[in-house]
Amino acid sequence: MKQCGRYNKALGVEATGFRALEKVHWNQTAAELYEIATRRGEGSIAKGGALVVSTGQHTGRSAKDKFIVRDETTMDQIWWDNNKPLSPENFDRLYQDFLAYAEGKELFVQDLYGGADPDHRLSTRIFCEYAWHALFIQHLLIVPPAADYANFRPQLTIIDLPGFKADPERHGVRSETVIAVNFARGLVLIGGTSYAGEIKKSVFTALNYILPAKGVMPMHCSANMGAKGDTAIFFGLSGTGKTTLSADSSRTLIGDDEHGWSENGIFNFEGGCYAKVIRLSAEAEPEIYATTQQWGTVLENVVMDPVTRELDLHDGSLTENTRSAYPLHTIPNASETGLAPQPRTIIMLTADAFGVLPPIAKLSPSQAMYHFISGYTAKVAGTEKGVTEPEATFSACFGAPFMPRHPGEYGRLLRDLIAKHNVSCWLVNTGWTGGKYGVGKRMPIADTRALLNAALSGELDKAQFRTDPNFGFQVPVAVAGVDSKLLAPRETWADKQAYDAQAKALVDMFNKNFERFESHVDAEVRAAAPTWKEAAE
């Protein structure tokens, strides 16, 4: 076996169980991986220098093929309603078959950190079949200082073999694709998919399992910081504006996707970004657009002219989920450390396509826990095949697919941290006003930014508030520069009875969704649920 790279870690290969490998590349630089990936024909070089790759049939996560080993360690710790169990015996068979498949192959190894906080980071070793997967995860996680490699001891090991095909009957899985997580052994097996996002999300899943036991809150969110060290956290599902609203040139970007909240403050889990780029424009998102034109960026499933090497970011023929993976330091206002002080503000974003929610509302700690566990937004017609009317979407903790523990556990931790650090919490609706989607109009971005800036500066805390009759949260009566009518959603509807019917329907959706969580929260959080009250004319 030939060892290539700056660090000879034969013991790491043997300890993991590999045998008779053709070659192992250890901790190679981005330039080395880029060179090898192109030489092996794993991708093509676009104009500007980005590496364009195709992930084949899997252009997104394979959520139904993800399993967690159910053993004495995890039996009472995992939210089994949301996670599929795998027996230790099936995992062992799968692991041995992974090792057998790898024999005679060339592997690329990256030793990286998940987490910028030295007190809580996860030392992670990733074995990749593809050089471009190694480049991708080097972009997405945190590269250790050179001095750290000598004593690097992985707490989590990921074996990523896209060419491996699982056998459902032999391995107890659903298909030839598998993501198998064994928390007791600190081991993740990924096979049958070339979608590199599975690697990144496996690290996030592991941190979501490990950190709560330490009193640290893992979060699927973006974060930024003002000039005075005023940190803000942004929760939100796809389409709510999380990336756009957190990318403020006047504030330092801590990270765009995954963070932890500890006794030391906020810390980014990652060292890079994994941005959607479908229909991206230089005018709307100049910083992210620039990454698609630079050397070393990994572009997944982006269409490129084979002759001119020009990218067509508007072409979704391969998938709407086109992605750009790049190091965070390529964004001009990004944090160099990935660390920030204790947050002052939490923003929960929703795109309410029913036109019911106000553009902003202040939440108590218990209301924040309720809405965090609910994780509400709405899909609009045309966003997915078969969606012809606005459709409510609830994803617990704004990231249910990556939450191994019960949402109640994360919710209680969030509520305790909000109370401890006296954090202001706001629900911001970037959706529709004056009617549901197709009748009303999208919330004006200028008004959303004005309200957001007022919340981040602390100015909005001084406003006069009214209590929303259905949701019970506090809504400002007037905010400088914003039409006061916009702050009272019912007043923006021409047909007030239609608003009432839609508001009642949304309240019912919230309550129906929360039924499965009621036994895991206390009376104060249950009382934060919305209650329909007919409007008095």
Coordinates of C-alpha atoms in Angstrom, one line a residue:
M1 CA 0.0 0.0 0.0
K2 CA 1.4 3.4 -1.1
Q3 CA 1.0 6.3 1.4
C4 CA 0.7 9.7 -0.3
G5 CA 0.6 13.0 1.4
R6 CA 2.3 14.9 4.1
Y7 CA 1.4 12.6 7.0
N8 CA 1.9 8.9 7.2
K9 CA -1.1 7.5 9.1
A10 CA -0.9 3.8 8.3
L11 CA -2.1 3.0 11.8
G12 CA -5.3 5.0 11.0
V13 CA -5.9 2.8 8.0
E14 CA -5.3 -0.4 9.9
A15 CA -7.3 0.7 12.9
T16 CA -10.3 1.4 10.7
G17 CA -10.0 -2.2 9.3
F18 CA -8.9 -1.5 5.7
R19 CA -6.7 -4.0 4.0
A20 CA -4.9 -4.3 0.7
L21 CA -5.6 -0.7 -0.4
E22 CA -3.9 0.3 -3.6
K23 CA -3.0 3.8 -2.4
V24 CA -3.9 6.2 0.4
H25 CA -3.8 10.0 0.0
W26 CA -3.5 11.7 3.4
N27 CA -4.7 15.3 4.0
Q28 CA -3.8 16.6 0.6
T29 CA -4.2 20.3 -0.2
A30 CA -7.1 21.6 -2.3
A31 CA -4.7 22.1 -5.2
E32 CA -3.6 18.5 -5.1
L33 CA -7.1 17.1 -4.8
Y34 CA -8.3 19.4 -7.6
E35 CA -5.5 18.1 -9.9
I36 CA -6.2 14.5 -9.1
A37 CA -10.0 14.9 -9.6
T38 CA -9.5 16.4 -13.0
R39 CA -6.8 13.9 -14.0
R40 CA -9.2 11.0 -13.0
G41 CA -12.0 12.5 -15.0
E42 CA -14.2 13.1 -11.9
G43 CA -15.2 16.6 -13.1
S44 CA -14.7 19.3 -15.7
I45 CA -13.1 22.7 -15.2
A46 CA -15.5 25.7 -15.9
K47 CA -14.5 29.1 -17.1
G48 CA -13.1 30.8 -14.0
G49 CA -11.7 27.6 -12.5
A50 CA -14.6 25.9 -10.7
L51 CA -14.8 22.1 -10.7
V52 CA -18.1 21.0 -12.2
V53 CA -19.3 17.5 -11.1
S54 CA -22.3 15.3 -11.6
T55 CA -23.8 13.3 -8.8
G56 CA -25.7 11.0 -11.1
Q57 CA -29.1 9.7 -10.0
H58 CA -28.8 11.1 -6.5
T59 CA -29.1 14.9 -6.7
G60 CA -30.1 15.3 -3.1
R61 CA -30.1 13.6 0.2
S62 CA -31.5 10.0 0.4
A63 CA -33.4 10.6 3.7
K64 CA -35.3 7.2 3.5
D65 CA -32.0 5.4 3.3
K66 CA -30.5 6.8 6.5
F67 CA -30.3 4.5 9.5
I68 CA -29.1 4.7 13.1
V69 CA -27.8 1.6 14.9
R70 CA -30.2 0.8 17.8
D71 CA -28.3 -0.6 20.7
E72 CA -28.0 -0.1 24.5
T73 CA -26.3 3.3 23.9
T74 CA -29.1 4.7 21.7
M75 CA -32.2 2.8 22.7
D76 CA -33.5 5.6 24.9
Q77 CA -31.7 8.5 23.3
I78 CA -33.0 8.6 19.8
W79 CA -36.3 10.0 18.4
W80 CA -37.3 6.7 16.7
D81 CA -40.4 8.2 15.2
N82 CA -38.1 10.2 13.0
N83 CA -35.1 7.8 12.6
K84 CA -34.9 4.4 11.2
P85 CA -33.2 1.7 13.3
L86 CA -30.5 -0.7 12.2
S87 CA -29.4 -3.7 14.2
P88 CA -25.8 -4.0 15.3
E89 CA -25.5 -7.3 13.5
N90 CA -26.6 -5.8 10.2
F91 CA -24.3 -2.8 10.7
D92 CA -21.4 -5.2 11.2
R93 CA -22.1 -7.1 8.0
L94 CA -22.4 -3.8 6.2
Y95 CA -19.1 -2.6 7.6
Q96 CA -17.2 -5.8 6.6
D97 CA -18.7 -5.6 3.1
F98 CA -17.5 -1.9 2.9
L99 CA -14.0 -3.0 3.8
A100 CA -14.1 -5.8 1.2
Y101 CA -15.3 -3.4 -1.5
A102 CA -12.4 -1.0 -0.7
E103 CA -9.7 -3.6 -1.3
G104 CA -7.4 -2.7 -4.1
K105 CA -8.8 0.8 -4.3
E106 CA -7.3 4.3 -4.0
L107 CA -8.7 6.3 -1.1
F108 CA -8.5 10.0 -0.1
V109 CA -8.4 10.8 3.6
Q110 CA -9.1 14.1 5.2
D111 CA -8.7 14.8 9.0
L112 CA -10.9 17.8 9.8
Y113 CA -12.7 19.5 12.6
G114 CA -16.5 19.8 12.9
G115 CA -16.8 22.9 15.1
A116 CA -14.8 26.1 15.5
D117 CA -14.9 26.0 19.3
P118 CA -11.9 24.0 20.6
D119 CA -13.9 22.9 23.6
H120 CA -16.7 21.3 21.6
R121 CA -15.3 20.5 18.2
L122 CA -15.5 17.0 16.7
S123 CA -12.3 15.5 15.3
T124 CA -13.5 13.8 12.1
R125 CA -11.7 11.5 9.7
I126 CA -13.2 10.9 6.3
F127 CA -12.2 8.2 3.8
C128 CA -13.4 9.0 0.3
E129 CA -13.5 7.0 -2.9
Y130 CA -13.5 10.2 -5.0
A131 CA -11.0 12.9 -4.9
W132 CA -13.7 15.5 -5.4
H133 CA -15.6 14.3 -2.3
A134 CA -12.4 14.9 -0.3
L135 CA -12.1 18.4 -1.8
F136 CA -15.8 19.1 -1.1
I137 CA -15.5 18.1 2.6
Q138 CA -12.3 20.0 3.0
H139 CA -14.1 23.1 1.9
L140 CA -17.1 22.4 4.2
L141 CA -15.4 21.5 7.4
I142 CA -12.5 23.1 9.3
V143 CA -8.9 22.4 8.3
P144 CA -6.7 21.9 11.4
P145 CA -3.4 23.8 11.9
A146 CA -0.6 21.7 10.5
A147 CA 0.8 21.1 14.1
D148 CA -2.5 19.3 15.0
Y149 CA -2.1 16.4 12.6
A150 CA 0.7 14.7 14.5
N151 CA -1.7 13.9 17.4
F152 CA -5.0 13.8 15.5
R153 CA -7.3 11.2 17.0
P154 CA -10.7 10.9 15.2
Q155 CA -13.9 10.9 17.4
L156 CA -15.9 10.3 14.3
T157 CA -14.9 8.3 11.2
I158 CA -16.8 8.4 7.9
I159 CA -16.3 5.9 5.1
D160 CA -17.7 7.3 1.9
L161 CA -17.8 4.8 -1.0
P162 CA -20.3 5.9 -3.7
G163 CA -19.6 2.8 -5.8
F164 CA -20.7 0.4 -3.0
K165 CA -24.2 -1.1 -3.4
A166 CA -26.0 -2.3 -0.3
D167 CA -28.0 -5.5 -0.4
P168 CA -31.4 -4.9 1.4
E169 CA -31.9 -8.5 2.3
R170 CA -28.3 -9.0 3.6
H171 CA -27.9 -5.6 5.3
G172 CA -31.4 -4.9 6.5
V173 CA -31.7 -1.7 4.6
R174 CA -34.2 -0.2 2.1
S175 CA -32.2 -0.1 -1.2
E176 CA -28.7 -0.1 -2.7
T177 CA -28.1 3.3 -1.1
V178 CA -27.3 3.5 2.5
I179 CA -26.2 6.0 5.2
A180 CA -25.6 4.0 8.4
V181 CA -24.7 5.8 11.6
N182 CA -23.2 3.9 14.6
F183 CA -22.9 6.4 17.5
A184 CA -21.4 3.9 19.9
R185 CA -18.5 3.2 17.5
G186 CA -18.2 6.8 16.2
L187 CA -18.6 5.4 12.6
V188 CA -20.7 6.4 9.6
L189 CA -20.9 4.3 6.4
I190 CA -22.1 6.1 3.2
G191 CA -22.6 4.0 0.0
G192 CA -24.5 4.0 -3.2
T193 CA -24.8 7.8 -3.6
S194 CA -22.4 10.4 -5.1
Y195 CA -24.3 13.3 -3.5
A196 CA -21.5 14.8 -1.3
G197 CA -24.0 16.6 1.0
E198 CA -24.5 13.2 2.8
I199 CA -21.0 13.6 4.2
K200 CA -21.6 17.1 5.6
K201 CA -25.0 16.2 7.1
S202 CA -23.5 13.1 8.7
V203 CA -21.2 15.3 10.7
F204 CA -24.1 17.6 11.6
T205 CA -26.2 14.5 12.7
A206 CA -23.3 13.4 15.0
L207 CA -23.0 16.8 16.6
N208 CA -26.7 16.9 17.1
Y209 CA -26.4 13.7 19.1
I210 CA -23.3 14.5 21.0
L211 CA -23.6 18.2 22.0
P212 CA -27.0 18.3 23.9
A213 CA -25.5 15.9 26.6
K214 CA -22.9 18.6 27.2
G215 CA -25.5 21.4 27.5
V216 CA -24.5 22.7 24.1
M217 CA -27.3 23.6 21.6
P218 CA -26.7 22.4 18.0
M219 CA -28.7 24.5 15.5
H220 CA -29.6 24.4 11.8
C221 CA -29.2 28.1 11.3
S222 CA -27.1 30.9 9.9
A223 CA -25.5 33.5 12.2
N224 CA -24.0 37.0 11.8
M225 CA -22.5 39.7 14.1
G226 CA -22.7 43.5 14.2
A227 CA -19.9 45.9 14.8
K228 CA -20.6 45.9 18.5
G229 CA -20.4 42.2 18.9
D230 CA -24.2 41.8 18.7
T231 CA -24.7 38.3 17.5
A232 CA -27.9 37.2 15.7
I233 CA -29.1 33.7 14.8
F234 CA -31.4 33.0 11.8
F235 CA -33.6 29.9 11.7
G236 CA -35.6 29.1 8.6
L237 CA -36.4 26.4 6.1
S238 CA -35.7 26.6 2.3
G239 CA -37.4 29.6 0.6
T240 CA -37.7 31.7 3.8
G241 CA -34.8 34.0 3.0
K242 CA -32.4 32.7 5.6
T243 CA -29.3 33.0 3.4
T244 CA -30.3 36.3 1.8
L245 CA -31.2 38.1 5.1
S246 CA -28.2 36.8 7.1
A247 CA -25.8 37.9 4.3
D248 CA -25.7 41.6 5.3
S249 CA -22.6 43.5 4.1
S250 CA -22.7 45.6 7.3
R251 CA -22.4 42.6 9.5
T252 CA -19.8 39.8 9.8
L253 CA -21.0 36.4 8.6
I254 CA -20.3 33.7 11.1
G255 CA -21.7 30.9 9.0
D256 CA -24.7 30.1 6.7
D257 CA -26.0 26.7 7.9
E258 CA -24.9 24.9 11.1
H259 CA -23.9 26.3 14.5
G260 CA -23.5 25.5 18.2
W261 CA -24.5 27.6 21.2
S262 CA -22.3 26.9 24.2
E263 CA -21.1 28.6 27.4
N264 CA -18.5 30.3 25.2
G265 CA -21.1 31.8 22.7
I266 CA -21.9 30.9 19.1
F267 CA -19.6 28.8 17.0
N268 CA -19.8 27.7 13.3
F269 CA -19.7 23.9 12.8
E270 CA -18.2 24.5 9.4
G271 CA -15.4 26.2 7.5
G272 CA -17.3 26.6 4.3
C273 CA -20.7 27.1 2.6
Y274 CA -22.9 24.8 0.5
A275 CA -25.2 27.2 -1.3
K276 CA -28.0 26.6 -3.7
V277 CA -27.2 28.3 -7.0
I278 CA -30.2 27.6 -9.2
R279 CA -31.1 30.9 -11.0
L280 CA -28.5 32.7 -9.0
S281 CA -27.6 36.2 -10.3
A282 CA -24.7 38.5 -9.8
E283 CA -27.1 41.3 -9.0
A284 CA -29.2 39.5 -6.3
E285 CA -26.4 37.5 -4.6
P286 CA -23.0 39.0 -5.7
E287 CA -20.9 37.2 -3.1
I288 CA -22.3 33.7 -3.7
Y289 CA -22.3 34.3 -7.4
A290 CA -18.6 35.2 -7.4
T291 CA -17.8 31.8 -5.8
T292 CA -19.2 30.0 -8.9
Q293 CA -16.5 31.8 -11.0
Q294 CA -13.5 31.1 -8.9
W295 CA -10.8 28.4 -8.8
G296 CA -11.4 25.4 -6.6
T297 CA -15.2 25.8 -6.0
V298 CA -17.1 22.5 -6.4
L299 CA -20.2 22.9 -8.4
E300 CA -22.7 20.0 -8.2
N301 CA -25.0 19.3 -11.1
V302 CA -24.6 22.8 -12.6
V303 CA -25.0 22.8 -16.4
M304 CA -21.9 23.9 -18.4
D305 CA -21.4 24.5 -22.1
P306 CA -18.8 21.8 -23.1
V307 CA -17.2 24.1 -25.7
T308 CA -17.1 27.6 -24.1
R309 CA -17.1 26.3 -20.5
E310 CA -19.7 28.9 -19.6
L311 CA -22.0 28.0 -16.7
D312 CA -25.8 28.2 -17.1
L313 CA -27.1 28.7 -13.5
H314 CA -30.7 29.0 -14.8
D315 CA -30.7 25.5 -16.2
G316 CA -32.3 23.1 -13.8
S317 CA -32.5 20.1 -16.3
L318 CA -30.3 18.0 -14.0
T319 CA -31.9 19.2 -10.8
E320 CA -33.3 22.3 -9.1
N321 CA -30.9 21.5 -6.3
T322 CA -27.7 22.8 -7.9
R323 CA -25.0 23.6 -5.4
S324 CA -21.8 25.5 -4.9
A325 CA -19.3 24.3 -2.2
Y326 CA -16.6 26.8 -1.3
P327 CA -14.5 27.9 1.7
L328 CA -16.1 30.5 4.0
H329 CA -13.0 32.8 3.7
T330 CA -13.9 33.5 0.0
I331 CA -16.9 35.5 1.3
P332 CA -15.6 39.1 1.8
N333 CA -17.3 39.8 5.2
A334 CA -16.9 36.3 6.7
S335 CA -15.5 35.7 10.2
E336 CA -12.0 34.4 10.3
T337 CA -12.6 32.5 13.5
G338 CA -16.1 31.1 13.2
L339 CA -16.7 32.3 16.8
A340 CA -19.1 35.0 18.1
P341 CA -20.3 36.2 21.6
Q342 CA -23.5 35.1 23.2
P343 CA -26.4 36.1 20.9
R344 CA -28.6 39.1 21.5
T345 CA -31.3 38.2 18.9
I346 CA -32.9 35.1 17.4
I347 CA -34.9 35.4 14.2
M348 CA -37.2 32.6 13.2
L349 CA -38.1 33.0 9.5
T350 CA -41.2 31.6 7.8
A351 CA -42.7 32.2 4.4
D352 CA -46.4 32.1 5.2
A353 CA -48.0 31.5 1.8
F354 CA -51.5 31.7 3.4
G355 CA -51.1 35.5 4.2
V356 CA -52.1 35.1 7.8
L357 CA -49.0 35.8 9.9
P358 CA -47.7 39.4 10.6
P359 CA -44.4 40.5 9.1
I360 CA -42.8 40.4 12.5
A361 CA -43.8 39.3 16.0
K362 CA -42.0 39.1 19.4
L363 CA -41.9 35.7 21.1
S364 CA -41.6 34.8 24.8
P365 CA -39.1 32.0 25.6
S366 CA -42.0 29.4 25.7
Q367 CA -43.4 30.7 22.4
A368 CA -40.0 30.5 20.9
M369 CA -39.7 26.9 22.0
Y370 CA -43.2 26.2 20.5
H371 CA -42.4 27.8 17.1
F372 CA -38.9 26.2 17.1
I373 CA -40.4 22.7 17.6
S374 CA -43.1 23.5 15.0
G375 CA -40.6 24.7 12.3
Y376 CA -43.3 26.2 10.1
T377 CA -43.2 27.5 6.5
A378 CA -45.3 27.0 3.4
K379 CA -44.6 25.7 -0.1
V380 CA -46.2 27.6 -3.0
A381 CA -47.6 26.3 -6.3
G382 CA -44.9 25.4 -8.7
T383 CA -42.1 24.7 -6.2
E384 CA -42.6 21.0 -6.2
K385 CA -44.4 18.6 -8.6
G386 CA -48.0 18.3 -7.6
V387 CA -48.2 21.4 -5.4
T388 CA -51.0 23.5 -6.9
E389 CA -52.1 25.4 -3.7
P390 CA -50.2 26.7 -0.7
E391 CA -49.1 23.8 1.4
A392 CA -48.0 24.0 5.1
T393 CA -44.6 22.4 5.9
F394 CA -43.5 21.7 9.5
S395 CA -39.9 20.5 10.1
A396 CA -39.2 20.2 13.8
C397 CA -36.3 22.4 15.0
F398 CA -36.0 23.7 11.4
G399 CA -34.1 20.6 10.5
A400 CA -35.9 17.4 11.4
P401 CA -34.0 15.1 9.1
F402 CA -30.8 15.7 11.0
M403 CA -32.2 15.5 14.5
P404 CA -31.4 12.2 16.2
R405 CA -32.8 13.3 19.6
H406 CA -36.4 14.2 20.3
P407 CA -37.3 17.8 19.4
G408 CA -38.5 18.5 23.0
E409 CA -34.9 18.0 24.1
Y410 CA -33.5 20.6 21.7
G411 CA -36.5 22.9 22.5
R412 CA -35.9 22.9 26.2
L413 CA -32.2 23.6 25.7
L414 CA -33.0 26.5 23.5
R415 CA -35.6 28.0 25.9
D416 CA -33.1 27.7 28.8
L417 CA -30.4 29.5 26.8
I418 CA -32.8 32.2 25.7
A419 CA -33.8 32.9 29.3
K420 CA -30.2 32.7 30.6
H421 CA -28.8 35.2 28.2
N422 CA -31.9 37.4 27.9
V423 CA -32.2 36.9 24.1
S424 CA -34.9 38.7 22.1
C425 CA -36.8 36.3 19.8
W426 CA -38.7 37.3 16.7
L427 CA -40.9 35.5 14.2
V428 CA -40.4 37.1 10.8
N429 CA -42.8 36.3 7.9
T430 CA -41.3 36.8 4.5
G431 CA -44.3 35.3 2.8
W432 CA -47.6 36.8 1.6
T433 CA -49.7 39.7 2.7
G434 CA -53.2 40.9 1.5
G435 CA -54.2 37.4 0.6
K436 CA -52.8 33.9 0.2
Y437 CA -50.4 33.1 -2.6
G438 CA -52.1 33.9 -6.0
V439 CA -54.3 36.5 -4.4
G440 CA -52.0 38.7 -2.2
K441 CA -48.5 39.8 -2.8
R442 CA -45.1 38.9 -1.4
M443 CA -44.0 40.8 1.7
P444 CA -41.9 43.8 0.4
I445 CA -38.2 43.0 1.0
A446 CA -37.6 46.6 1.9
D447 CA -40.1 46.4 4.8
T448 CA -38.7 43.0 5.9
R449 CA -35.2 44.5 6.1
A450 CA -36.4 47.6 7.9
L451 CA -38.2 45.4 10.5
L452 CA -35.2 43.1 10.8
N453 CA -32.8 46.0 11.3
A454 CA -35.0 47.5 14.0
A455 CA -35.0 44.1 15.8
L456 CA -31.3 43.6 15.5
S457 CA -30.5 47.1 16.7
G458 CA -32.8 46.7 19.7
E459 CA -34.9 49.6 18.6
L460 CA -38.0 47.4 18.1
D461 CA -37.9 46.4 21.8
K462 CA -39.1 49.9 22.6
A463 CA -42.2 49.7 20.3
Q464 CA -45.8 49.6 21.4
F465 CA -47.2 46.1 20.9
R466 CA -50.6 44.5 20.5
T467 CA -51.4 40.8 21.3
D468 CA -52.3 38.7 18.2
P469 CA -55.7 37.3 19.0
N470 CA -55.0 33.9 17.4
F471 CA -51.3 33.3 18.0
G472 CA -50.8 35.2 21.3
F473 CA -47.5 36.7 20.3
Q474 CA -46.7 40.4 20.5
V475 CA -46.9 42.4 17.3
P476 CA -45.6 46.0 17.0
V477 CA -48.3 48.6 16.3
A478 CA -46.0 51.0 14.4
V479 CA -42.4 50.9 13.1
A480 CA -40.7 53.9 11.5
G481 CA -40.6 53.5 7.7
V482 CA -43.1 50.7 7.6
D483 CA -46.8 51.0 6.6
S484 CA -48.7 50.3 9.9
K485 CA -51.4 48.5 7.9
L486 CA -48.8 45.8 7.0
L487 CA -48.4 45.0 10.7
A488 CA -52.1 44.0 11.0
P489 CA -52.5 41.2 8.4
R490 CA -56.3 41.2 8.5
E491 CA -56.4 44.8 7.5
T492 CA -54.4 44.0 4.3
W493 CA -57.1 41.6 3.1
A494 CA -60.0 43.1 1.0
D495 CA -62.1 40.1 2.1
K496 CA -62.0 40.0 5.9
Q497 CA -64.1 36.9 6.2
A498 CA -61.7 35.1 3.8
Y499 CA -58.8 36.1 6.1
D500 CA -60.7 34.7 9.2
A501 CA -61.3 31.4 7.4
Q502 CA -57.6 31.2 6.4
A503 CA -56.4 32.1 9.9
K504 CA -58.6 29.5 11.5
A505 CA -57.3 26.9 9.0
L506 CA -53.6 27.8 9.8
V507 CA -54.3 27.6 13.6
D508 CA -55.8 24.1 13.1
M509 CA -52.7 23.1 11.1
F510 CA -50.3 24.2 13.9
N511 CA -52.4 22.4 16.5
K512 CA -52.6 19.2 14.5
N513 CA -48.9 19.2 13.8
F514 CA -48.0 19.8 17.5
E515 CA -50.2 16.9 18.8
R516 CA -47.3 14.5 18.6
F517 CA -45.1 16.8 20.7
E518 CA -47.5 17.7 23.5
S519 CA -46.5 14.9 25.8
H520 CA -42.9 16.0 25.6
V521 CA -43.4 19.7 26.6
D522 CA -44.6 21.4 29.8
A523 CA -47.9 23.3 30.3
E524 CA -46.3 26.7 29.5
V525 CA -45.2 25.6 26.0
R526 CA -48.6 23.9 25.4
A527 CA -50.2 27.2 26.4
A528 CA -48.1 28.9 23.6
A529 CA -50.1 27.1 21.0
P530 CA -52.5 29.3 18.9
T531 CA -56.2 29.4 19.7
W532 CA -58.7 30.5 17.1
K533 CA -60.8 33.5 18.1
E534 CA -63.4 34.9 15.8
A535 CA -62.7 38.6 15.0
A536 CA -65.1 41.2 16.4
E537 CA -66.3 43.5 13.6

